[in-house]
Amino acid sequence: MQKETKTEVYQAADDFLMSPKVDFCFKELFQSPKVRQGFLAAILGKNPGEIVETQLMQTILSKESADSKYGILDVRVLMTNGSQIDLEMQVAPLEYWDKRMIFYLSKMYTEQIQEGDDYDKIKKCVRVHVSILDFNHFKDDNKCYREIAFCDLENGEKYTDLLEIHVMELKKLPEEQTDEPLLIKWMRFLAANRKEDFEKMAEQDQYIGEAYETLKKLSADETKRLEYEVRQKALRDKNAIEDYGYHRGEKAGEELGRSRVNRLNAKLLEEDRLDDLKESLLDTDYQQKLFEEFGL
């Protein structure tokens, strides 16, 4: 019997679809001009016909000096009016997320002019952040999408539209409803895990339909699939290493905590302070005071 090639094996597994939540797939999807057109129209609240043309730009932002830091973007798009939009799929928790967002947006903004240029050359810069983290950036509400801009804190009036941040938190998506905004439909497409879910969203909008067709072609491409699997493995390995480090730290912390409590109990028994011992076992605030008293 003839041996199957890798290509034949991949094509036989016709139910396989890459996940847009993996940043490799996310970047590849937006290589399609029509996918960019539909998604950006949803973000900007425009009719897709108003998005005449989009161009992919260099994703590495320049350094101002030898000692300064590079900025590396996922997908950077130039609009016909000169404005720029950066699209990022965030696949891992990041410390100082807010500072990082401002850093990238600021570099996009300031990179537009050189020494001697007038400020009127500066165009709008937008950063679109799609989050699939295991925690939410904004913990005090259930809003899955928000637009952030400079505004007057007293009356909420927008100061300028030259800098904007759009944040999508896929883990906050509510139960599906009828007549949802197109942007929410795009979020459901990006968050989908099953072929049926992708197909359902694709039927509701021609541009999401184009994204689904692009996704199927990517998933059937042997080279792209190998690249995807390498990236997916790297992310799994990174998460496993971080989890291992966290659990080791957690275990060490528990052991240190038990040792500290045992030393406190020994001190209280030694000084015959049985009432303090009893209270410390019931009240962690009182226990903390005793730690401080004994310098533990």
Short mmCIF file of C-alpha atoms in Angstrom, two decimals:
data_model
loop_
_atom_site.label_atom_id
_atom_site.label_comp_id
_atom_site.label_asym_id
_atom_site.label_seq_id
_atom_site.Cartn_x
_atom_site.Cartn_y
_atom_site.Cartn_z
CA MET A 1 0.00 0.00 0.00
CA GLN A 2 1.32 3.44 -0.92
CA LYS A 3 2.52 5.45 2.06
CA GLU A 4 0.57 8.65 2.72
CA THR A 5 2.48 11.91 2.46
CA LYS A 6 2.26 14.54 5.15
CA THR A 7 0.18 16.73 2.84
CA GLU A 8 -2.34 13.90 2.32
CA VAL A 9 -2.56 13.27 6.05
CA TYR A 10 -3.25 16.96 6.73
CA GLN A 11 -5.88 17.17 4.00
CA ALA A 12 -7.56 14.05 5.34
CA ALA A 13 -7.92 15.74 8.71
CA ASP A 14 -10.41 18.19 7.19
CA ASP A 15 -11.87 19.13 10.57
CA PHE A 16 -8.60 20.71 11.67
CA LEU A 17 -8.68 24.49 11.91
CA MET A 18 -6.03 26.76 13.31
CA SER A 19 -7.07 28.93 16.22
CA PRO A 20 -7.00 32.72 15.65
CA LYS A 21 -6.12 32.94 19.33
CA VAL A 22 -2.61 31.74 18.44
CA ASP A 23 -0.74 34.86 17.35
CA PHE A 24 0.78 33.15 14.28
CA CYS A 25 -2.69 32.45 12.89
CA PHE A 26 -3.92 35.91 13.89
CA LYS A 27 -1.12 37.57 11.89
CA GLU A 28 -1.67 35.34 8.88
CA LEU A 29 -5.41 36.09 8.78
CA PHE A 30 -4.75 39.80 8.44
CA GLN A 31 -2.53 39.31 5.43
CA SER A 32 -5.86 39.30 3.56
CA PRO A 33 -6.91 42.85 2.48
CA LYS A 34 -10.60 41.93 2.67
CA VAL A 35 -10.26 40.55 6.22
CA ARG A 36 -8.48 43.76 7.26
CA GLN A 37 -11.18 45.82 5.56
CA GLY A 38 -14.03 44.11 7.41
CA PHE A 39 -12.39 43.96 10.82
CA LEU A 40 -11.14 47.57 10.79
CA ALA A 41 -14.55 48.81 9.65
CA ALA A 42 -16.09 47.08 12.68
CA ILE A 43 -13.48 48.62 15.00
CA LEU A 44 -13.84 52.13 13.59
CA GLY A 45 -17.63 52.00 13.30
CA LYS A 46 -17.54 52.51 9.52
CA ASN A 47 -19.10 50.87 6.51
CA PRO A 48 -16.50 48.50 4.95
CA GLY A 49 -16.88 50.43 1.69
CA GLU A 50 -15.34 53.44 3.43
CA ILE A 51 -12.12 51.46 4.03
CA VAL A 52 -10.79 51.99 0.51
CA GLU A 53 -7.32 50.51 0.93
CA THR A 54 -5.06 49.22 3.69
CA GLN A 55 -1.34 48.53 3.55
CA LEU A 56 0.72 46.33 5.84
CA MET A 57 3.66 48.20 7.38
CA GLN A 58 6.97 47.24 8.97
CA THR A 59 6.15 45.77 12.39
CA ILE A 60 9.44 46.69 14.10
CA LEU A 61 9.34 50.24 15.40
CA SER A 62 12.56 52.20 15.15
CA LYS A 63 14.88 53.01 18.06
CA GLU A 64 15.56 56.66 18.84
CA SER A 65 19.04 55.84 20.14
CA ALA A 66 21.35 52.86 20.61
CA ASP A 67 20.18 52.54 24.22
CA SER A 68 16.45 52.80 23.57
CA LYS A 69 14.04 49.87 23.19
CA TYR A 70 12.60 48.40 19.99
CA GLY A 71 8.85 48.00 19.64
CA ILE A 72 7.59 44.90 17.81
CA LEU A 73 3.98 44.87 16.62
CA ASP A 74 1.81 41.97 15.44
CA VAL A 75 -0.02 43.58 12.51
CA ARG A 76 0.54 47.23 11.57
CA VAL A 77 -1.81 48.77 9.02
CA LEU A 78 -1.60 52.06 7.12
CA MET A 79 -4.94 53.61 6.08
CA THR A 80 -5.41 55.79 3.00
CA ASN A 81 -5.80 58.90 5.19
CA GLY A 82 -2.38 58.26 6.77
CA SER A 83 -3.63 56.94 10.11
CA GLN A 84 -2.05 53.77 11.52
CA ILE A 85 -3.63 50.84 13.34
CA ASP A 86 -1.75 48.16 15.27
CA LEU A 87 -3.54 44.85 15.88
CA GLU A 88 -2.25 42.54 18.61
CA MET A 89 -3.41 39.17 19.89
CA GLN A 90 -2.23 38.89 23.49
CA VAL A 91 -1.61 35.24 24.32
CA ALA A 92 0.22 35.46 27.65
CA PRO A 93 -0.07 37.57 30.82
CA LEU A 94 2.22 40.57 30.85
CA GLU A 95 3.46 42.57 33.77
CA TYR A 96 3.07 46.35 33.39
CA TRP A 97 0.52 45.85 30.59
CA ASP A 98 -0.71 49.47 30.77
CA LYS A 99 2.82 50.90 30.48
CA ARG A 100 3.59 48.59 27.54
CA MET A 101 0.45 49.68 25.69
CA ILE A 102 1.34 53.37 26.06
CA PHE A 103 4.95 52.69 25.03
CA TYR A 104 3.94 51.05 21.74
CA LEU A 105 1.27 53.60 20.92
CA SER A 106 3.63 56.49 21.67
CA LYS A 107 6.36 55.06 19.43
CA MET A 108 3.90 54.70 16.55
CA TYR A 109 2.82 58.30 17.08
CA THR A 110 6.25 59.94 17.40
CA GLU A 111 7.82 57.89 14.59
CA GLN A 112 5.71 59.78 12.06
CA ILE A 113 7.79 62.96 12.12
CA GLN A 114 11.49 63.65 11.83
CA GLU A 115 13.57 66.64 12.91
CA GLY A 116 12.35 69.76 11.11
CA ASP A 117 8.90 68.33 10.26
CA ASP A 118 5.75 70.21 11.17
CA TYR A 119 3.32 68.67 13.65
CA ASP A 120 0.54 68.74 11.06
CA LYS A 121 2.13 65.62 9.53
CA ILE A 122 1.00 63.58 12.54
CA LYS A 123 -1.95 61.28 11.83
CA LYS A 124 -4.19 59.18 14.05
CA CYS A 125 -2.72 56.09 15.73
CA VAL A 126 -4.91 53.29 17.07
CA ARG A 127 -3.86 50.22 19.05
CA VAL A 128 -6.28 47.30 19.02
CA HIS A 129 -5.59 44.77 21.77
CA VAL A 130 -7.36 41.40 21.65
CA SER A 131 -6.95 39.64 24.98
CA ILE A 132 -7.45 35.93 25.64
CA LEU A 133 -5.70 35.92 29.00
CA ASP A 134 -6.65 33.72 31.92
CA PHE A 135 -7.33 36.90 33.84
CA ASN A 136 -9.07 40.11 32.86
CA HIS A 137 -7.31 43.48 32.61
CA PHE A 138 -10.42 45.23 33.90
CA LYS A 139 -11.74 43.20 36.80
CA ASP A 140 -14.55 45.44 38.05
CA ASP A 141 -17.03 44.98 35.20
CA ASN A 142 -18.19 42.56 32.52
CA LYS A 143 -17.57 44.81 29.52
CA CYS A 144 -15.92 42.73 26.81
CA TYR A 145 -15.02 45.73 24.63
CA ARG A 146 -13.93 49.27 25.43
CA GLU A 147 -12.45 52.26 23.65
CA ILE A 148 -9.87 54.29 25.57
CA ALA A 149 -8.88 57.85 24.60
CA PHE A 150 -7.67 61.15 26.06
CA CYS A 151 -10.63 62.97 27.60
CA ASP A 152 -11.65 65.58 30.15
CA LEU A 153 -12.02 63.71 33.44
CA GLU A 154 -14.82 65.98 34.63
CA ASN A 155 -17.22 65.91 31.68
CA GLY A 156 -15.86 62.98 29.64
CA GLU A 157 -15.37 65.14 26.56
CA LYS A 158 -12.75 63.68 24.21
CA TYR A 159 -9.63 65.86 24.00
CA THR A 160 -8.27 64.33 20.78
CA ASP A 161 -8.91 61.34 18.55
CA LEU A 162 -5.26 61.09 17.50
CA LEU A 163 -4.51 58.36 20.06
CA GLU A 164 -6.87 55.49 20.85
CA ILE A 165 -6.67 52.06 22.46
CA HIS A 166 -9.35 49.45 21.82
CA VAL A 167 -9.42 46.47 24.18
CA MET A 168 -11.31 43.24 23.50
CA GLU A 169 -11.48 40.76 26.37
CA LEU A 170 -12.67 37.53 24.77
CA LYS A 171 -13.17 35.79 28.11
CA LYS A 172 -15.88 38.33 28.96
CA LEU A 173 -18.03 37.62 25.91
CA PRO A 174 -21.66 37.27 27.10
CA GLU A 175 -24.19 34.68 26.00
CA GLU A 176 -24.99 35.11 22.31
CA GLN A 177 -27.96 37.36 21.54
CA THR A 178 -29.87 38.33 18.40
CA ASP A 179 -28.88 41.47 16.46
CA GLU A 180 -25.43 41.76 18.04
CA PRO A 181 -23.04 44.51 16.86
CA LEU A 182 -20.70 43.40 14.09
CA LEU A 183 -17.68 43.91 16.35
CA ILE A 184 -19.06 41.36 18.83
CA LYS A 185 -19.50 38.90 15.95
CA TRP A 186 -15.84 39.37 15.03
CA MET A 187 -14.91 38.74 18.66
CA ARG A 188 -16.94 35.51 18.62
CA PHE A 189 -15.12 34.44 15.46
CA LEU A 190 -11.71 35.08 17.05
CA ALA A 191 -12.77 33.25 20.22
CA ALA A 192 -14.28 30.23 18.42
CA ASN A 193 -13.03 26.73 19.24
CA ARG A 194 -15.24 24.57 17.02
CA LYS A 195 -15.78 24.39 13.26
CA GLU A 196 -19.53 24.92 13.78
CA ASP A 197 -18.87 28.18 15.64
CA PHE A 198 -16.63 29.51 12.85
CA GLU A 199 -19.24 28.56 10.25
CA LYS A 200 -22.03 30.22 12.21
CA MET A 201 -20.19 33.54 12.41
CA ALA A 202 -19.12 33.28 8.75
CA GLU A 203 -22.76 33.12 7.67
CA GLN A 204 -23.55 36.43 9.36
CA ASP A 205 -21.12 38.71 7.51
CA GLN A 206 -19.28 38.44 4.18
CA TYR A 207 -16.03 39.76 5.65
CA ILE A 208 -16.10 37.25 8.51
CA GLY A 209 -16.90 34.71 5.79
CA GLU A 210 -13.70 35.77 4.02
CA ALA A 211 -11.80 35.32 7.30
CA TYR A 212 -13.20 31.80 7.59
CA GLU A 213 -12.19 30.93 4.01
CA THR A 214 -8.70 32.31 4.72
CA LEU A 215 -8.56 30.25 7.92
CA LYS A 216 -9.45 27.06 6.04
CA LYS A 217 -6.75 27.69 3.42
CA LEU A 218 -4.16 28.36 6.13
CA SER A 219 -5.15 25.19 7.97
CA ALA A 220 -4.79 23.10 4.79
CA ASP A 221 -1.34 24.51 3.95
CA GLU A 222 1.30 22.04 5.18
CA THR A 223 4.04 24.65 5.61
CA LYS A 224 1.76 27.09 7.45
CA ARG A 225 0.46 24.30 9.66
CA LEU A 226 4.00 23.30 10.66
CA GLU A 227 4.82 26.92 11.48
CA TYR A 228 1.59 27.13 13.49
CA GLU A 229 2.37 23.96 15.43
CA VAL A 230 5.90 25.18 16.23
CA ARG A 231 4.47 28.44 17.58
CA GLN A 232 1.75 26.61 19.51
CA LYS A 233 4.35 24.30 21.08
CA ALA A 234 6.52 27.28 22.04
CA LEU A 235 3.55 28.89 23.78
CA ARG A 236 2.68 25.65 25.61
CA ASP A 237 6.30 25.21 26.73
CA LYS A 238 6.44 28.81 27.93
CA ASN A 239 3.21 28.41 29.89
CA ALA A 240 4.40 25.10 31.37
CA ILE A 241 7.67 26.69 32.53
CA GLU A 242 5.81 29.62 34.08
CA ASP A 243 3.31 27.30 35.79
CA TYR A 244 6.16 25.16 37.14
CA GLY A 245 7.91 28.24 38.51
CA TYR A 246 4.67 29.53 40.03
CA HIS A 247 3.82 26.24 41.75
CA ARG A 248 7.39 25.87 43.05
CA GLY A 249 7.16 29.37 44.48
CA GLU A 250 3.70 28.68 45.87
CA LYS A 251 4.91 25.48 47.56
CA ALA A 252 7.97 27.22 48.99
CA GLY A 253 5.73 30.00 50.27
CA GLU A 254 3.40 27.51 51.96
CA GLU A 255 6.32 25.73 53.61
CA LEU A 256 7.78 29.05 54.77
CA GLY A 257 4.38 30.08 56.12
CA ARG A 258 3.97 26.82 58.05
CA SER A 259 7.46 27.13 59.47
CA ARG A 260 6.72 30.71 60.57
CA VAL A 261 3.47 29.69 62.29
CA ASN A 262 5.21 26.78 64.02
CA ARG A 263 7.90 29.11 65.38
CA LEU A 264 5.24 31.52 66.64
CA ASN A 265 3.30 28.71 68.35
CA ALA A 266 6.49 27.47 70.01
CA LYS A 267 7.23 30.98 71.35
CA LEU A 268 3.73 31.37 72.76
CA LEU A 269 3.87 27.95 74.42
CA GLU A 270 7.30 28.71 75.80
CA GLU A 271 5.98 31.90 77.44
CA ASP A 272 2.75 30.20 78.52
CA ARG A 273 0.62 32.61 76.45
CA LEU A 274 -2.12 30.10 75.74
CA ASP A 275 -4.83 32.73 75.24
CA ASP A 276 -2.71 34.45 72.60
CA LEU A 277 -2.07 31.10 70.95
CA LYS A 278 -5.78 30.32 70.80
CA GLU A 279 -6.66 33.75 69.41
CA SER A 280 -3.92 33.66 66.77
CA LEU A 281 -5.31 30.39 65.42
CA LEU A 282 -8.71 32.05 64.92
CA ASP A 283 -7.68 35.55 63.83
CA THR A 284 -5.07 36.03 61.09
CA ASP A 285 -4.82 39.80 61.81
CA TYR A 286 -3.98 39.06 65.44
CA GLN A 287 -1.52 36.41 64.26
CA GLN A 288 0.21 39.05 62.11
CA LYS A 289 0.58 41.33 65.13
CA LEU A 290 2.24 38.49 67.02
CA PHE A 291 4.61 37.87 64.09
CA GLU A 292 5.67 41.50 64.30
CA GLU A 293 5.99 41.34 68.09
CA PHE A 294 8.39 38.40 67.92
CA GLY A 295 10.14 39.62 64.78
CA LEU A 296 9.14 36.54 62.78
#
